XYZ file of N, CA and C in Angstrom:
456
model
N 104.613 -46.110 17.926
C 105.301 -46.952 16.974
C 104.961 -46.475 15.571
N 105.960 -46.296 14.772
C 105.771 -45.755 13.435
C 105.838 -46.873 12.396
N 104.889 -46.866 11.464
C 104.920 -47.837 10.376
C 105.947 -47.395 9.346
N 106.757 -48.338 8.897
C 107.691 -48.012 7.826
C 107.736 -49.170 6.829
N 108.250 -48.884 5.652
C 108.287 -49.858 4.571
C 109.651 -50.515 4.426
N 110.504 -50.419 5.449
C 111.861 -50.945 5.341
C 111.903 -52.470 5.309
N 110.974 -53.136 5.976
C 111.013 -54.587 6.068
C 110.285 -55.279 4.911
N 109.730 -54.533 3.972
C 108.951 -55.095 2.871
C 109.839 -55.244 1.644
N 109.590 -56.302 0.845
C 110.397 -56.590 -0.340
C 110.252 -55.546 -1.432
N 111.169 -55.620 -2.405
C 111.203 -54.621 -3.478
C 109.995 -54.731 -4.403
N 109.481 -55.963 -4.620
C 108.321 -56.139 -5.497
C 107.070 -55.506 -4.928
N 106.960 -55.529 -3.627
C 105.789 -54.955 -2.969
C 105.870 -53.435 -2.953
N 107.078 -52.894 -2.905
C 107.267 -51.440 -2.889
C 106.724 -50.802 -4.168
N 106.719 -51.545 -5.283
C 106.222 -51.002 -6.549
C 104.748 -50.611 -6.466
N 104.028 -51.156 -5.511
C 102.611 -50.818 -5.359
C 102.403 -49.367 -4.949
N 103.473 -48.726 -4.504
C 103.370 -47.318 -4.131
C 103.026 -46.469 -5.347
N 103.475 -46.896 -6.530
C 103.182 -46.175 -7.767
C 101.812 -46.531 -8.341
N 101.157 -47.545 -7.793
C 99.848 -47.976 -8.272
C 98.802 -46.936 -7.870
N 98.116 -46.381 -8.841
C 97.112 -45.350 -8.564
C 95.755 -46.025 -8.407
N 95.464 -46.484 -7.210
C 94.236 -47.211 -6.914
C 93.213 -46.246 -6.353
N 92.018 -46.205 -6.951
C 90.973 -45.281 -6.518
C 89.646 -46.007 -6.385
N 88.727 -45.429 -5.637
C 87.378 -45.975 -5.522
C 86.714 -45.899 -6.885
N 86.049 -46.977 -7.271
C 85.403 -47.047 -8.574
C 86.160 -47.911 -9.557
N 87.409 -48.257 -9.257
C 88.191 -49.116 -10.147
C 87.743 -50.565 -9.991
N 87.760 -51.298 -11.086
C 87.540 -52.738 -11.040
C 88.911 -53.394 -11.072
N 89.198 -54.217 -10.064
C 90.528 -54.801 -9.925
C 90.454 -56.315 -9.774
N 91.580 -56.956 -10.078
C 91.751 -58.381 -9.802
C 92.965 -58.503 -8.893
N 92.744 -59.011 -7.691
C 93.812 -59.180 -6.711
C 94.186 -60.658 -6.690
N 95.443 -60.973 -6.984
C 95.932 -62.352 -6.957
C 96.589 -62.598 -5.608
N 96.022 -63.528 -4.854
C 96.510 -63.836 -3.508
C 97.301 -65.130 -3.510
N 98.342 -65.182 -2.703
C 99.096 -66.414 -2.506
C 98.438 -67.170 -1.361
N 97.973 -68.386 -1.658
C 97.322 -69.223 -0.653
C 98.195 -70.460 -0.444
N 98.513 -70.751 0.812
C 99.345 -71.910 1.120
C 98.438 -73.041 1.599
N 98.436 -74.161 0.838
C 97.641 -75.337 1.198
C 98.505 -76.583 1.074
N 98.601 -77.342 2.129
C 99.344 -78.601 2.146
C 100.770 -78.446 1.619
N 101.420 -77.393 2.021
C 102.803 -77.180 1.622
C 102.985 -76.568 0.246
N 101.908 -76.430 -0.515
C 101.995 -75.827 -1.845
C 101.448 -74.410 -1.791
N 101.954 -73.577 -2.674
C 101.468 -72.205 -2.770
C 100.751 -72.066 -4.101
N 99.500 -71.628 -4.064
C 98.740 -71.401 -5.294
C 98.207 -69.981 -5.287
N 97.776 -69.520 -6.464
C 97.226 -68.174 -6.593
C 95.710 -68.247 -6.674
N 95.065 -67.365 -5.954
C 93.611 -67.264 -5.991
C 93.261 -65.822 -6.327
N 92.387 -65.646 -7.318
C 92.022 -64.298 -7.765
C 90.740 -63.850 -7.076
N 90.689 -62.587 -6.720
C 89.494 -61.956 -6.167
C 89.256 -60.713 -7.005
N 88.184 -60.736 -7.797
C 87.913 -59.645 -8.730
C 86.666 -58.907 -8.285
N 86.747 -57.583 -8.253
C 85.596 -56.802 -7.842
C 85.848 -55.310 -7.938
N 84.928 -54.566 -7.344
C 84.941 -53.107 -7.390
C 85.591 -52.558 -6.126
N 86.508 -51.634 -6.284
C 87.126 -50.971 -5.130
C 86.116 -49.959 -4.603
N 85.664 -50.159 -3.357
C 84.687 -49.225 -2.796
C 85.323 -48.249 -1.818
N 86.554 -48.535 -1.363
C 87.210 -47.609 -0.434
C 88.716 -47.817 -0.465
N 89.443 -46.717 -0.345
C 90.894 -46.743 -0.159
C 91.162 -45.914 1.086
N 91.796 -46.538 2.077
C 92.054 -45.838 3.336
C 93.552 -45.692 3.561
N 93.952 -44.549 4.001
C 95.334 -44.199 4.349
C 96.266 -44.201 3.146
N 95.713 -44.094 1.965
C 96.488 -43.870 0.750
C 97.636 -44.822 0.533
N 98.825 -44.265 0.334
C 99.996 -45.061 -0.014
C 100.935 -45.266 1.162
N 100.514 -44.898 2.369
C 101.400 -45.084 3.513
C 101.442 -46.555 3.911
N 102.272 -46.882 4.863
C 102.556 -48.272 5.209
C 101.328 -49.036 5.686
N 100.408 -48.390 6.343
C 99.219 -49.070 6.844
C 98.025 -48.948 5.925
N 98.223 -48.578 4.677
C 97.129 -48.345 3.743
C 96.376 -49.614 3.385
N 95.057 -49.504 3.268
C 94.216 -50.634 2.894
C 93.246 -50.220 1.803
N 92.702 -51.219 1.111
C 91.641 -50.965 0.150
C 90.612 -52.082 0.264
N 89.343 -51.735 0.043
C 88.232 -52.667 0.174
C 87.690 -52.985 -1.207
N 87.551 -54.280 -1.501
C 87.043 -54.745 -2.791
C 85.748 -55.496 -2.543
N 84.730 -55.207 -3.364
C 83.421 -55.850 -3.233
C 83.056 -56.549 -4.527
N 82.531 -57.768 -4.390
C 81.991 -58.486 -5.538
C 80.725 -59.201 -5.093
N 79.902 -59.579 -6.061
C 78.685 -60.325 -5.769
C 78.894 -61.732 -6.305
N 78.882 -62.717 -5.407
C 79.083 -64.116 -5.774
C 77.836 -64.905 -5.403
N 77.189 -65.496 -6.392
C 75.971 -66.294 -6.196
C 74.888 -65.490 -5.492
N 74.773 -64.228 -5.827
C 73.735 -63.383 -5.254
C 74.051 -62.838 -3.879
N 75.243 -63.101 -3.377
C 75.635 -62.633 -2.047
C 76.816 -61.683 -2.209
N 76.733 -60.516 -1.598
C 77.829 -59.556 -1.660
C 78.972 -59.987 -0.762
N 80.187 -59.980 -1.307
C 81.377 -60.367 -0.553
C 82.354 -59.201 -0.596
N 82.826 -58.791 0.564
C 83.802 -57.707 0.653
C 85.049 -58.216 1.351
N 86.201 -57.816 0.822
C 87.466 -58.135 1.470
C 88.283 -56.871 1.599
N 88.946 -56.742 2.719
C 89.830 -55.606 2.964
C 91.262 -56.117 2.846
N 92.019 -55.517 1.937
C 93.391 -55.931 1.687
C 94.352 -54.844 2.143
N 95.411 -55.200 2.867
C 96.491 -54.239 3.099
C 97.237 -54.025 1.782
N 97.541 -52.805 1.457
C 98.168 -52.492 0.175
C 99.527 -53.169 0.024
N 100.296 -53.233 1.094
C 101.651 -53.775 1.025
C 101.753 -55.183 1.607
N 100.685 -55.952 1.558
C 100.698 -57.303 2.102
C 101.567 -58.227 1.252
N 102.452 -59.001 1.868
C 103.263 -59.935 1.088
C 102.457 -61.111 0.536
N 101.247 -61.358 1.050
C 100.423 -62.448 0.529
C 99.720 -62.070 -0.773
N 99.784 -60.804 -1.170
C 99.229 -60.377 -2.455
C 100.335 -60.491 -3.495
N 100.082 -61.305 -4.530
C 101.073 -61.479 -5.593
C 101.076 -60.281 -6.527
N 99.890 -59.904 -7.030
C 99.803 -58.730 -7.901
C 98.395 -58.162 -7.864
N 98.293 -56.909 -8.258
C 97.018 -56.203 -8.333
C 96.886 -55.679 -9.755
N 95.879 -56.174 -10.475
C 95.630 -55.725 -11.848
C 94.428 -54.801 -11.854
N 94.574 -53.633 -12.445
C 93.440 -52.723 -12.614
C 92.818 -53.049 -13.960
N 91.595 -53.594 -13.933
C 90.928 -54.030 -15.154
C 90.196 -52.890 -15.844
N 89.547 -52.043 -15.042
C 88.771 -50.948 -15.625
C 88.754 -49.787 -14.649
N 88.846 -48.611 -15.181
C 88.773 -47.399 -14.362
C 87.414 -46.759 -14.553
N 86.818 -46.333 -13.473
C 85.564 -45.599 -13.515
C 85.738 -44.343 -12.690
N 85.116 -43.287 -13.140
C 85.216 -42.052 -12.381
C 84.085 -42.017 -11.366
N 84.446 -41.940 -10.104
C 83.467 -41.885 -9.031
C 83.448 -40.475 -8.462
N 82.280 -40.047 -8.054
C 82.155 -38.710 -7.469
C 82.317 -38.725 -5.956
N 82.534 -39.901 -5.408
C 82.713 -40.045 -3.969
C 84.032 -40.765 -3.700
N 84.599 -40.506 -2.539
C 85.830 -41.187 -2.147
C 85.532 -42.581 -1.607
N 84.384 -42.754 -0.991
C 83.965 -44.044 -0.457
C 82.624 -44.398 -1.090
N 82.522 -45.587 -1.646
C 81.313 -45.998 -2.363
C 80.485 -46.982 -1.534
N 80.285 -46.670 -0.273
C 79.552 -47.576 0.602
C 78.078 -47.688 0.224
N 77.541 -46.716 -0.496
C 76.137 -46.760 -0.882
C 75.863 -47.904 -1.862
N 76.891 -48.443 -2.480
C 76.719 -49.559 -3.424
C 76.183 -50.786 -2.694
N 76.507 -50.937 -1.429
C 76.011 -52.081 -0.655
C 74.495 -52.106 -0.646
N 73.876 -50.978 -0.353
C 72.424 -50.911 -0.269
C 71.787 -51.034 -1.640
N 72.388 -50.442 -2.622
C 71.833 -50.467 -3.966
C 71.749 -51.894 -4.480
N 72.801 -52.640 -4.301
C 72.822 -54.008 -4.788
C 71.827 -54.857 -4.021
N 71.739 -54.699 -2.711
C 70.831 -55.521 -1.925
C 69.379 -55.240 -2.278
N 69.051 -53.995 -2.599
C 67.683 -53.678 -2.999
C 67.345 -54.351 -4.317
N 68.271 -54.328 -5.274
C 68.016 -54.969 -6.560
C 67.870 -56.477 -6.389
N 68.677 -57.068 -5.539
C 68.588 -58.504 -5.303
C 67.261 -58.849 -4.649
N 66.842 -58.070 -3.648
C 65.583 -58.378 -2.973
C 64.406 -58.215 -3.918
N 64.476 -57.257 -4.837
C 63.406 -57.076 -5.810
C 63.322 -58.292 -6.734
N 64.468 -58.802 -7.168
C 64.484 -59.984 -8.022
C 63.960 -61.201 -7.271
N 64.315 -61.316 -6.002
C 63.841 -62.446 -5.205
C 62.325 -62.416 -5.089
N 61.759 -61.239 -4.932
C 60.309 -61.119 -4.850
C 59.663 -61.624 -6.129
N 60.213 -61.246 -7.262
C 59.659 -61.682 -8.543
C 59.801 -63.182 -8.708
N 60.891 -63.758 -8.265
C 61.068 -65.197 -8.382
C 60.056 -65.932 -7.520
N 59.790 -65.439 -6.327
C 58.789 -66.068 -5.472
C 57.419 -66.017 -6.119
N 57.114 -64.921 -6.776
C 55.822 -64.764 -7.419
C 55.645 -65.808 -8.504
N 56.653 -66.025 -9.315
C 56.553 -66.970 -10.417
C 56.553 -68.397 -9.895
N 57.396 -68.708 -8.925
C 57.482 -70.067 -8.407
C 56.202 -70.476 -7.684
N 55.788 -69.666 -6.742
C 54.644 -70.030 -5.919
C 53.316 -69.841 -6.626
N 53.253 -68.902 -7.542
C 52.004 -68.605 -8.219
C 51.025 -67.871 -7.316
N 51.465 -67.459 -6.153
C 50.587 -66.773 -5.210
C 50.499 -65.300 -5.567
N 49.489 -64.653 -5.038
C 49.302 -63.232 -5.297
C 50.092 -62.419 -4.268
N 51.285 -62.004 -4.665
C 52.096 -61.148 -3.809
C 52.438 -59.902 -4.581
N 52.731 -58.847 -3.873
C 53.109 -57.567 -4.469
C 52.010 -57.007 -5.365
N 50.753 -57.247 -5.019
C 49.594 -56.708 -5.728
C 49.561 -57.092 -7.206
N 50.064 -58.252 -7.551
C 49.948 -58.751 -8.917
C 49.276 -60.110 -8.865
N 48.504 -60.417 -9.892
C 47.883 -61.728 -9.943
C 48.196 -62.383 -11.281
N 47.682 -63.587 -11.474
C 48.024 -64.354 -12.667
C 47.532 -63.684 -13.938
N 46.370 -63.037 -13.895
C 45.851 -62.403 -15.108
C 46.758 -61.248 -15.554
N 47.318 -60.505 -14.593
C 48.243 -59.430 -14.950
C 49.527 -59.990 -15.557
N 49.988 -61.107 -15.030
C 51.193 -61.737 -15.566
C 50.942 -62.215 -16.990
N 49.778 -62.854 -17.224
C 49.441 -63.325 -18.567
C 49.301 -62.151 -19.528
N 48.683 -61.068 -19.088
C 48.511 -59.894 -19.943
C 49.870 -59.299 -20.320
N 50.784 -59.274 -19.378
C 52.122 -58.764 -19.661
C 52.846 -59.658 -20.659
N 52.692 -60.973 -20.508
C 53.345 -61.911 -21.420
C 52.791 -61.777 -22.833
N 51.466 -61.651 -22.974
C 50.880 -61.507 -24.317
C 51.277 -60.175 -24.937
N 51.343 -59.131 -24.144
C 51.759 -57.828 -24.668
C 53.207 -57.888 -25.160
N 54.042 -58.629 -24.463
C 55.441 -58.758 -24.877
C 55.551 -59.508 -26.198
N 54.772 -60.577 -26.360
C 54.827 -61.325 -27.623
C 54.285 -60.492 -28.775
N 53.232 -59.710 -28.522
C 52.697 -58.833 -29.567
C 53.723 -57.768 -29.958
N 54.432 -57.234 -28.991
C 55.455 -56.229 -29.280
C 56.588 -56.827 -30.111
N 56.953 -58.080 -29.826
C 57.987 -58.746 -30.618
C 57.526 -58.936 -32.060
N 56.261 -59.324 -32.253
C 55.724 -59.508 -33.607
C 55.737 -58.193 -34.377
N 55.341 -57.120 -33.739
C 55.326 -55.806 -34.392
C 56.746 -55.388 -34.766
N 57.701 -55.653 -33.883
C 59.092 -55.299 -34.163
C 59.636 -56.104 -35.339
N 59.281 -57.393 -35.420
C 59.729 -58.226 -36.535
C 59.133 -57.745 -37.850
N 57.843 -57.362 -37.827
C 57.190 -56.869 -39.039
C 57.815 -55.552 -39.496
N 58.190 -54.725 -38.558
C 58.791 -53.438 -38.908
C 60.171 -53.631 -39.542
N 60.898 -54.639 -39.094
C 62.217 -54.903 -39.655
C 62.141 -55.570 -41.024
N 61.054 -56.294 -41.287
C 60.930 -57.030 -42.562
C 60.554 -56.138 -43.716
């Protein structure tokens, strides 16, 4: 069975000219039907993969971080439930698929979580103790004072 674009509307066909690449930041407006009404819901994030290009079965994957949790959605390029696709920012990527971003973000989040636990609990984790934290805080305030004096 061959995929073709004959059954798709004219507005959706315009997406064939859309130059969507990995690394672009996009906003996808989706048509959501609730209680007989149709509303638009935006999903904004980074395109991490484009599969099958501009052919009828082409898809693209968008990733965003919401409340510290990574969310990925795979959209068919010619889906009638997509109202429009806005390219907000273009970035040049050296890879066709940016799957490594998943691990990078999770490592940064886990590192931040460790620091938050340290401050909340006050326990000695990650080989730091309260005296080191206090020393870092005093050094930061001293550095701010020196910077203010240099500007004055």
